[in-house]
Amino acid sequence: LPKAAIIFNATFVRPAKFYLNGFSNIPHVKYYYVFLCFVYIMTVVGNCFLLSVIYLVKTLHTPKYMIVFNLAFTDLCGSTTLIPKVLDTFLFDRRDIVYEACLSYMFFVFVFAGMQSWTLVTMAYDRFIAICFPLRYHSIVTKPAIAAMLLFCWFCLSSVLAVMVGLINRLSFCGSVLVQSFYCDHGPVYRLACNDTSLNAVMGWIAFIIILCIPLILISLTYVSISIALSRITSAERLKAMKTCTSHLMLVAIFFLPVLGTNITAVSSYIHPNARIINSTLTHTIPALLNPIIYSLKTEEVLNSIRKLCKRNRLSNTTLSKKVTS
């Protein structure tokens, strides 16, 4: 196995590079990487399209679509951080990654995954106010309030994850530097160290709780409150209110269920490393692909805005062609 290369003193060893292991003994695995490449292209197209629609259509410049814009942005950045590097590493067999680049890679993957999670919480808050306090919605859910919430999430997540990644620097890697993952994942990296990793394990659990557990609890509590509020109104109004939540619930299910499934399986029984890698790559990539599709096809406001943009483009093209012919 590759060995750590740079020795600072007799007790502290920092590697020049890590080596990413990825899949083991899977025939025709390159087809899977080609599939990931296709997923990435569609993710970029879908999210750029949604970002453009929200930016160009003035009627979508609302607090709700500020949150959708932030989700599309984090999806785009998260996929761009992860997939091109995975393809470069395994499709072109460049498995070594410089120590500093590995830590940066780890930080950005976790930050964007965390922001996806907390953006879904902000969406749940928006739906909660809209259904439980409809008369006060426009006074509570304002652009400055949503901007402050999102900026607070960015700042807090970046701070916690900077500490988590920074603590890797206190570790000594005197043995193998072969990372048993498809990217510089926190657990597989810190477990390679020779000295005490208990603080890193604690920070890993804190990050897991902040990125997955707290958001899921908050979203669940929000929907319990929404369910109680819906039980007090007529069935026609209830159906109308529930329709506004379907897109968000689909996004929550797509994001959280695969992650929870993988982690519960890993804790309760053995999961093959290859199966874990497939599940992890799909968990990081499929939600970012489906989010813009769900919001484009399931939300009437976005569909109407797309129609308006198409109509506007047709009119401008017609006017331009008339000017050219005249």
CSV table of C-alpha atoms in Angstrom, one decimal:
chain,number,residue,atom,x,y,z
A,1,LEU,CA,0.0,0.0,0.0
A,2,PRO,CA,1.2,3.6,-0.6
A,3,LYS,CA,3.0,5.0,2.4
A,4,ALA,CA,3.0,8.5,3.9
A,5,ALA,CA,5.9,10.6,2.5
A,6,ILE,CA,6.7,13.7,4.5
A,7,ILE,CA,8.1,13.3,8.0
A,8,PHE,CA,8.2,16.5,10.1
A,9,ASN,CA,9.7,15.0,13.2
A,10,ALA,CA,10.0,11.5,14.9
A,11,THR,CA,6.3,11.5,16.0
A,12,PHE,CA,4.4,13.5,13.4
A,13,VAL,CA,4.0,12.4,9.7
A,14,ARG,CA,2.0,14.3,7.1
A,15,PRO,CA,1.5,12.7,3.7
A,16,ALA,CA,2.3,14.5,0.4
A,17,LYS,CA,-0.7,12.8,-1.2
A,18,PHE,CA,-3.6,10.5,-0.5
A,19,TYR,CA,-4.8,7.8,-2.8
A,20,LEU,CA,-8.5,7.2,-3.5
A,21,ASN,CA,-9.5,3.6,-3.7
A,22,GLY,CA,-13.0,3.7,-5.2
A,23,PHE,CA,-14.6,0.5,-6.5
A,24,SER,CA,-12.9,-2.9,-6.2
A,25,ASN,CA,-13.3,-5.8,-8.6
A,26,ILE,CA,-16.4,-4.4,-10.6
A,27,PRO,CA,-16.3,-5.3,-14.3
A,28,HIS,CA,-17.3,-2.6,-16.8
A,29,VAL,CA,-17.2,0.1,-14.0
A,30,LYS,CA,-16.4,2.7,-16.6
A,31,TYR,CA,-20.0,2.6,-17.8
A,32,TYR,CA,-21.1,3.8,-14.3
A,33,TYR,CA,-18.7,6.8,-14.6
A,34,VAL,CA,-20.1,7.6,-18.1
A,35,PHE,CA,-23.6,7.5,-16.4
A,36,LEU,CA,-22.3,10.0,-13.8
A,37,CYS,CA,-21.0,12.2,-16.5
A,38,PHE,CA,-24.5,12.2,-18.1
A,39,VAL,CA,-26.1,13.0,-14.7
A,40,TYR,CA,-23.7,15.9,-14.2
A,41,ILE,CA,-24.4,17.4,-17.6
A,42,MET,CA,-28.2,17.2,-17.0
A,43,THR,CA,-27.7,18.6,-13.5
A,44,VAL,CA,-25.8,21.6,-14.8
A,45,VAL,CA,-28.4,22.2,-17.6
A,46,GLY,CA,-31.4,21.8,-15.3
A,47,ASN,CA,-30.1,24.0,-12.4
A,48,CYS,CA,-28.7,26.7,-14.8
A,49,PHE,CA,-32.1,26.8,-16.5
A,50,LEU,CA,-34.0,27.1,-13.2
A,51,LEU,CA,-31.6,29.8,-11.9
A,52,SER,CA,-32.0,31.7,-15.2
A,53,VAL,CA,-35.9,31.5,-15.0
A,54,ILE,CA,-35.9,32.8,-11.4
A,55,TYR,CA,-33.4,35.6,-12.3
A,56,LEU,CA,-35.2,36.7,-15.5
A,57,VAL,CA,-38.8,36.6,-14.3
A,58,LYS,CA,-39.6,39.5,-12.0
A,59,THR,CA,-42.7,37.8,-10.5
A,60,LEU,CA,-40.4,35.1,-9.1
A,61,HIS,CA,-38.4,37.6,-7.1
A,62,THR,CA,-40.1,36.5,-3.9
A,63,PRO,CA,-38.8,35.1,-0.6
A,64,LYS,CA,-40.0,31.6,-1.6
A,65,TYR,CA,-38.0,31.6,-4.8
A,66,MET,CA,-35.0,33.1,-3.0
A,67,ILE,CA,-34.9,29.7,-1.2
A,68,VAL,CA,-35.4,27.8,-4.5
A,69,PHE,CA,-32.6,29.8,-6.1
A,70,ASN,CA,-30.3,29.0,-3.2
A,71,LEU,CA,-31.2,25.3,-3.5
A,72,ALA,CA,-30.4,25.3,-7.3
A,73,PHE,CA,-27.2,27.1,-6.6
A,74,THR,CA,-26.0,24.7,-3.9
A,75,ASP,CA,-27.1,21.7,-6.1
A,76,LEU,CA,-25.0,23.1,-9.0
A,77,CYS,CA,-22.0,23.9,-6.8
A,78,GLY,CA,-22.2,20.5,-5.0
A,79,SER,CA,-22.3,18.5,-8.2
A,80,THR,CA,-19.5,20.6,-9.7
A,81,THR,CA,-17.3,20.0,-6.6
A,82,LEU,CA,-17.8,16.3,-6.6
A,83,ILE,CA,-18.6,14.7,-10.0
A,84,PRO,CA,-15.8,16.2,-12.3
A,85,LYS,CA,-13.2,15.2,-9.7
A,86,VAL,CA,-14.6,11.7,-9.4
A,87,LEU,CA,-14.6,11.3,-13.2
A,88,ASP,CA,-11.0,12.6,-13.4
A,89,THR,CA,-9.9,10.3,-10.6
A,90,PHE,CA,-11.4,7.0,-11.8
A,91,LEU,CA,-12.3,7.4,-15.5
A,92,PHE,CA,-8.7,8.6,-16.2
A,93,ASP,CA,-7.1,6.7,-13.4
A,94,ARG,CA,-5.6,9.7,-11.5
A,95,ARG,CA,-6.1,8.4,-8.0
A,96,ASP,CA,-3.6,10.4,-6.1
A,97,ILE,CA,-4.7,13.8,-4.6
A,98,VAL,CA,-2.4,16.3,-2.9
A,99,TYR,CA,-2.9,16.5,0.9
A,100,GLU,CA,-4.1,20.2,0.9
A,101,ALA,CA,-6.4,19.6,-2.1
A,102,CYS,CA,-7.9,16.6,-0.3
A,103,LEU,CA,-8.9,18.7,2.7
A,104,SER,CA,-10.3,21.5,0.5
A,105,TYR,CA,-12.3,18.8,-1.5
A,106,MET,CA,-13.7,17.4,1.8
A,107,PHE,CA,-14.7,20.9,3.1
A,108,PHE,CA,-16.6,22.0,-0.1
A,109,VAL,CA,-18.4,18.6,-0.5
A,110,PHE,CA,-19.7,18.8,3.1
A,111,VAL,CA,-20.6,22.5,3.0
A,112,PHE,CA,-22.7,22.1,-0.2
A,113,ALA,CA,-24.4,18.9,1.2
A,114,GLY,CA,-25.1,20.7,4.4
A,115,MET,CA,-26.6,23.7,2.6
A,116,GLN,CA,-28.8,21.5,0.6
A,117,SER,CA,-30.1,20.0,3.9
A,118,TRP,CA,-30.6,23.4,5.6
A,119,THR,CA,-32.2,25.0,2.5
A,120,LEU,CA,-34.9,22.2,2.7
A,121,VAL,CA,-35.4,23.3,6.4
A,122,THR,CA,-35.9,26.9,5.2
A,123,MET,CA,-38.4,25.7,2.6
A,124,ALA,CA,-40.3,23.8,5.4
A,125,TYR,CA,-40.3,27.0,7.5
A,126,ASP,CA,-41.8,28.9,4.5
A,127,ARG,CA,-44.6,26.3,4.1
A,128,PHE,CA,-45.2,26.3,7.8
A,129,ILE,CA,-45.8,30.0,8.0
A,130,ALA,CA,-47.9,30.0,4.7
A,131,ILE,CA,-50.3,27.3,6.1
A,132,CYS,CA,-50.3,27.9,9.8
A,133,PHE,CA,-50.2,31.8,9.7
A,134,PRO,CA,-51.5,32.7,6.2
A,135,LEU,CA,-52.6,36.3,7.2
A,136,ARG,CA,-49.2,37.1,8.6
A,137,TYR,CA,-47.2,35.3,5.9
A,138,HIS,CA,-46.1,38.4,4.0
A,139,SER,CA,-45.1,40.3,7.1
A,140,ILE,CA,-43.0,37.3,8.5
A,141,VAL,CA,-41.5,35.7,5.4
A,142,THR,CA,-39.8,38.8,3.8
A,143,LYS,CA,-36.7,39.0,1.6
A,144,PRO,CA,-34.5,40.3,4.3
A,145,ALA,CA,-35.6,37.6,6.8
A,146,ILE,CA,-35.0,34.8,4.3
A,147,ALA,CA,-31.6,36.3,3.2
A,148,ALA,CA,-30.6,36.5,6.9
A,149,MET,CA,-31.6,32.9,7.5
A,150,LEU,CA,-29.7,31.6,4.5
A,151,LEU,CA,-26.6,33.6,5.2
A,152,PHE,CA,-26.7,32.4,8.8
A,153,CYS,CA,-26.8,28.8,7.6
A,154,TRP,CA,-23.9,29.4,5.2
A,155,PHE,CA,-21.8,31.0,8.0
A,156,CYS,CA,-22.6,28.4,10.7
A,157,LEU,CA,-22.0,25.4,8.4
A,158,SER,CA,-18.8,26.8,7.0
A,159,SER,CA,-17.5,27.5,10.5
A,160,VAL,CA,-18.3,24.1,11.9
A,161,LEU,CA,-17.0,22.2,8.9
A,162,ALA,CA,-13.8,24.4,8.8
A,163,VAL,CA,-13.1,23.2,12.4
A,164,MET,CA,-13.9,19.6,11.4
A,165,VAL,CA,-11.6,19.6,8.4
A,166,GLY,CA,-8.9,21.7,10.2
A,167,LEU,CA,-8.6,19.1,13.0
A,168,ILE,CA,-7.3,16.7,10.3
A,169,ASN,CA,-4.0,18.7,10.5
A,170,ARG,CA,-3.3,17.6,14.0
A,171,LEU,CA,-3.2,13.9,12.9
A,172,SER,CA,-0.1,11.9,12.0
A,173,PHE,CA,-0.4,9.5,9.0
A,174,CYS,CA,2.5,7.1,9.6
A,175,GLY,CA,0.9,4.1,7.8
A,176,SER,CA,-1.3,3.7,4.7
A,177,VAL,CA,-2.6,6.7,2.8
A,178,LEU,CA,-5.1,4.7,0.8
A,179,VAL,CA,-8.6,6.3,1.3
A,180,GLN,CA,-11.3,3.7,1.2
A,181,SER,CA,-13.8,6.0,-0.6
A,182,PHE,CA,-14.5,7.6,-3.9
A,183,TYR,CA,-13.6,11.1,-2.5
A,184,CYS,CA,-11.8,12.6,0.5
A,185,ASP,CA,-14.5,11.6,2.9
A,186,HIS,CA,-14.0,12.6,6.6
A,187,GLY,CA,-14.3,9.2,8.2
A,188,PRO,CA,-12.1,7.2,5.9
A,189,VAL,CA,-9.4,9.9,6.0
A,190,TYR,CA,-9.1,10.5,9.8
A,191,ARG,CA,-9.2,6.7,10.5
A,192,LEU,CA,-5.9,6.3,8.6
A,193,ALA,CA,-4.1,8.3,11.3
A,194,CYS,CA,-1.7,6.7,13.9
A,195,ASN,CA,-2.4,9.1,16.8
A,196,ASP,CA,-5.5,9.8,18.8
A,197,THR,CA,-8.5,10.5,16.6
A,198,SER,CA,-11.2,10.7,19.3
A,199,LEU,CA,-11.7,14.5,18.7
A,200,ASN,CA,-12.1,13.9,15.0
A,201,ALA,CA,-14.7,11.2,15.7
A,202,VAL,CA,-16.6,13.7,17.9
A,203,MET,CA,-16.5,16.4,15.2
A,204,GLY,CA,-17.7,13.8,12.6
A,205,TRP,CA,-20.7,13.0,14.8
A,206,ILE,CA,-21.4,16.8,15.4
A,207,ALA,CA,-21.3,17.4,11.6
A,208,PHE,CA,-23.6,14.4,11.0
A,209,ILE,CA,-26.1,15.7,13.6
A,210,ILE,CA,-26.0,19.3,12.1
A,211,ILE,CA,-26.2,18.2,8.5
A,212,LEU,CA,-28.7,15.4,8.8
A,213,CYS,CA,-30.3,14.8,12.2
A,214,ILE,CA,-31.4,18.4,13.2
A,215,PRO,CA,-32.7,19.3,9.8
A,216,LEU,CA,-34.8,16.1,9.6
A,217,ILE,CA,-36.2,16.7,13.1
A,218,LEU,CA,-37.1,20.3,12.3
A,219,ILE,CA,-38.8,19.3,9.0
A,220,SER,CA,-40.7,16.5,10.8
A,221,LEU,CA,-41.9,18.9,13.5
A,222,THR,CA,-42.9,21.5,10.8
A,223,TYR,CA,-45.1,18.9,9.0
A,224,VAL,CA,-46.6,17.7,12.3
A,225,SER,CA,-47.7,21.4,12.9
A,226,ILE,CA,-48.9,21.7,9.3
A,227,SER,CA,-50.9,18.4,9.7
A,228,ILE,CA,-52.6,19.8,12.9
A,229,ALA,CA,-53.4,23.1,11.1
A,230,LEU,CA,-54.8,21.2,8.1
A,231,SER,CA,-57.1,19.1,10.3
A,232,ARG,CA,-58.9,22.2,11.3
A,233,ILE,CA,-59.9,23.4,7.9
A,234,THR,CA,-62.3,22.1,5.2
A,235,SER,CA,-61.3,19.3,2.8
A,236,ALA,CA,-61.2,21.6,-0.3
A,237,GLU,CA,-58.9,24.0,1.4
A,238,ARG,CA,-56.8,21.1,2.9
A,239,LEU,CA,-56.3,19.7,-0.6
A,240,LYS,CA,-55.2,23.1,-2.0
A,241,ALA,CA,-52.7,23.6,0.9
A,242,MET,CA,-51.3,20.0,0.6
A,243,LYS,CA,-50.6,20.6,-3.1
A,244,THR,CA,-48.2,23.5,-2.1
A,245,CYS,CA,-46.2,21.0,0.0
A,246,THR,CA,-45.9,18.1,-2.4
A,247,SER,CA,-42.8,19.5,-4.2
A,248,HIS,CA,-41.0,20.1,-1.0
A,249,LEU,CA,-41.9,16.7,0.5
A,250,MET,CA,-40.6,15.0,-2.7
A,251,LEU,CA,-37.3,16.9,-2.4
A,252,VAL,CA,-37.0,15.9,1.3
A,253,ALA,CA,-37.6,12.2,0.5
A,254,ILE,CA,-35.1,12.2,-2.4
A,255,PHE,CA,-32.4,13.9,-0.2
A,256,PHE,CA,-32.8,12.2,3.2
A,257,LEU,CA,-34.1,8.6,2.5
A,258,PRO,CA,-31.0,7.3,0.7
A,259,VAL,CA,-28.6,8.8,3.3
A,260,LEU,CA,-30.6,7.5,6.2
A,261,GLY,CA,-30.9,4.0,4.5
A,262,THR,CA,-27.1,3.8,4.0
A,263,ASN,CA,-26.2,4.9,7.5
A,264,ILE,CA,-28.8,2.6,9.2
A,265,THR,CA,-27.7,-0.4,7.1
A,266,ALA,CA,-24.0,0.4,7.9
A,267,VAL,CA,-24.7,0.6,11.7
A,268,SER,CA,-27.1,-2.4,11.9
A,269,SER,CA,-25.4,-4.8,9.5
A,270,TYR,CA,-22.5,-5.2,7.0
A,271,ILE,CA,-22.7,-3.2,3.8
A,272,HIS,CA,-20.2,-4.0,1.0
A,273,PRO,CA,-17.8,-1.0,0.2
A,274,ASN,CA,-18.9,-1.1,-3.5
A,275,ALA,CA,-22.6,-0.9,-2.5
A,276,ARG,CA,-21.8,2.0,-0.1
A,277,ILE,CA,-19.9,3.9,-2.8
A,278,ILE,CA,-22.7,3.5,-5.4
A,279,ASN,CA,-25.3,4.6,-2.8
A,280,SER,CA,-23.2,7.6,-1.7
A,281,THR,CA,-22.5,8.8,-5.3
A,282,LEU,CA,-26.2,8.5,-6.2
A,283,THR,CA,-27.1,10.3,-2.9
A,284,HIS,CA,-24.8,13.2,-3.8
A,285,THR,CA,-25.9,13.4,-7.4
A,286,ILE,CA,-29.5,12.3,-8.0
A,287,PRO,CA,-31.2,15.0,-5.8
A,288,ALA,CA,-29.3,17.8,-7.6
A,289,LEU,CA,-30.5,16.3,-10.9
A,290,LEU,CA,-34.2,15.9,-9.8
A,291,ASN,CA,-34.7,19.1,-7.8
A,292,PRO,CA,-35.0,21.5,-10.9
A,293,ILE,CA,-37.2,18.9,-12.7
A,294,ILE,CA,-39.6,18.7,-9.7
A,295,TYR,CA,-39.7,22.5,-9.3
A,296,SER,CA,-40.2,23.1,-13.1
A,297,LEU,CA,-42.9,20.4,-13.6
A,298,LYS,CA,-44.7,20.4,-10.3
A,299,THR,CA,-44.9,24.2,-9.6
A,300,GLU,CA,-47.5,26.2,-11.5
A,301,GLU,CA,-45.7,29.5,-11.0
A,302,VAL,CA,-42.5,28.2,-12.6
A,303,LEU,CA,-44.4,26.6,-15.5
A,304,ASN,CA,-46.2,29.9,-16.2
A,305,SER,CA,-43.0,31.8,-16.0
A,306,ILE,CA,-41.3,29.4,-18.5
A,307,ARG,CA,-44.3,30.0,-20.8
A,308,LYS,CA,-44.0,33.7,-20.5
A,309,LEU,CA,-40.3,33.6,-21.3
A,310,CYS,CA,-40.9,31.5,-24.4
A,311,LYS,CA,-43.7,33.8,-25.5
A,312,ARG,CA,-41.4,36.9,-24.9
A,313,ASN,CA,-38.6,35.2,-26.9
A,314,ARG,CA,-41.0,34.4,-29.8
A,315,LEU,CA,-42.3,37.9,-29.9
A,316,SER,CA,-38.7,39.4,-29.9
A,317,ASN,CA,-37.6,37.0,-32.6
A,318,THR,CA,-40.7,37.9,-34.7
A,319,THR,CA,-40.0,41.6,-34.3
A,320,LEU,CA,-36.4,41.2,-35.2
A,321,SER,CA,-37.2,39.2,-38.3
A,322,LYS,CA,-39.7,41.8,-39.5
A,323,LYS,CA,-37.1,44.6,-39.0
A,324,VAL,CA,-34.5,42.5,-41.0
A,325,THR,CA,-37.0,41.9,-43.9
A,326,SER,CA,-38.1,45.6,-43.9
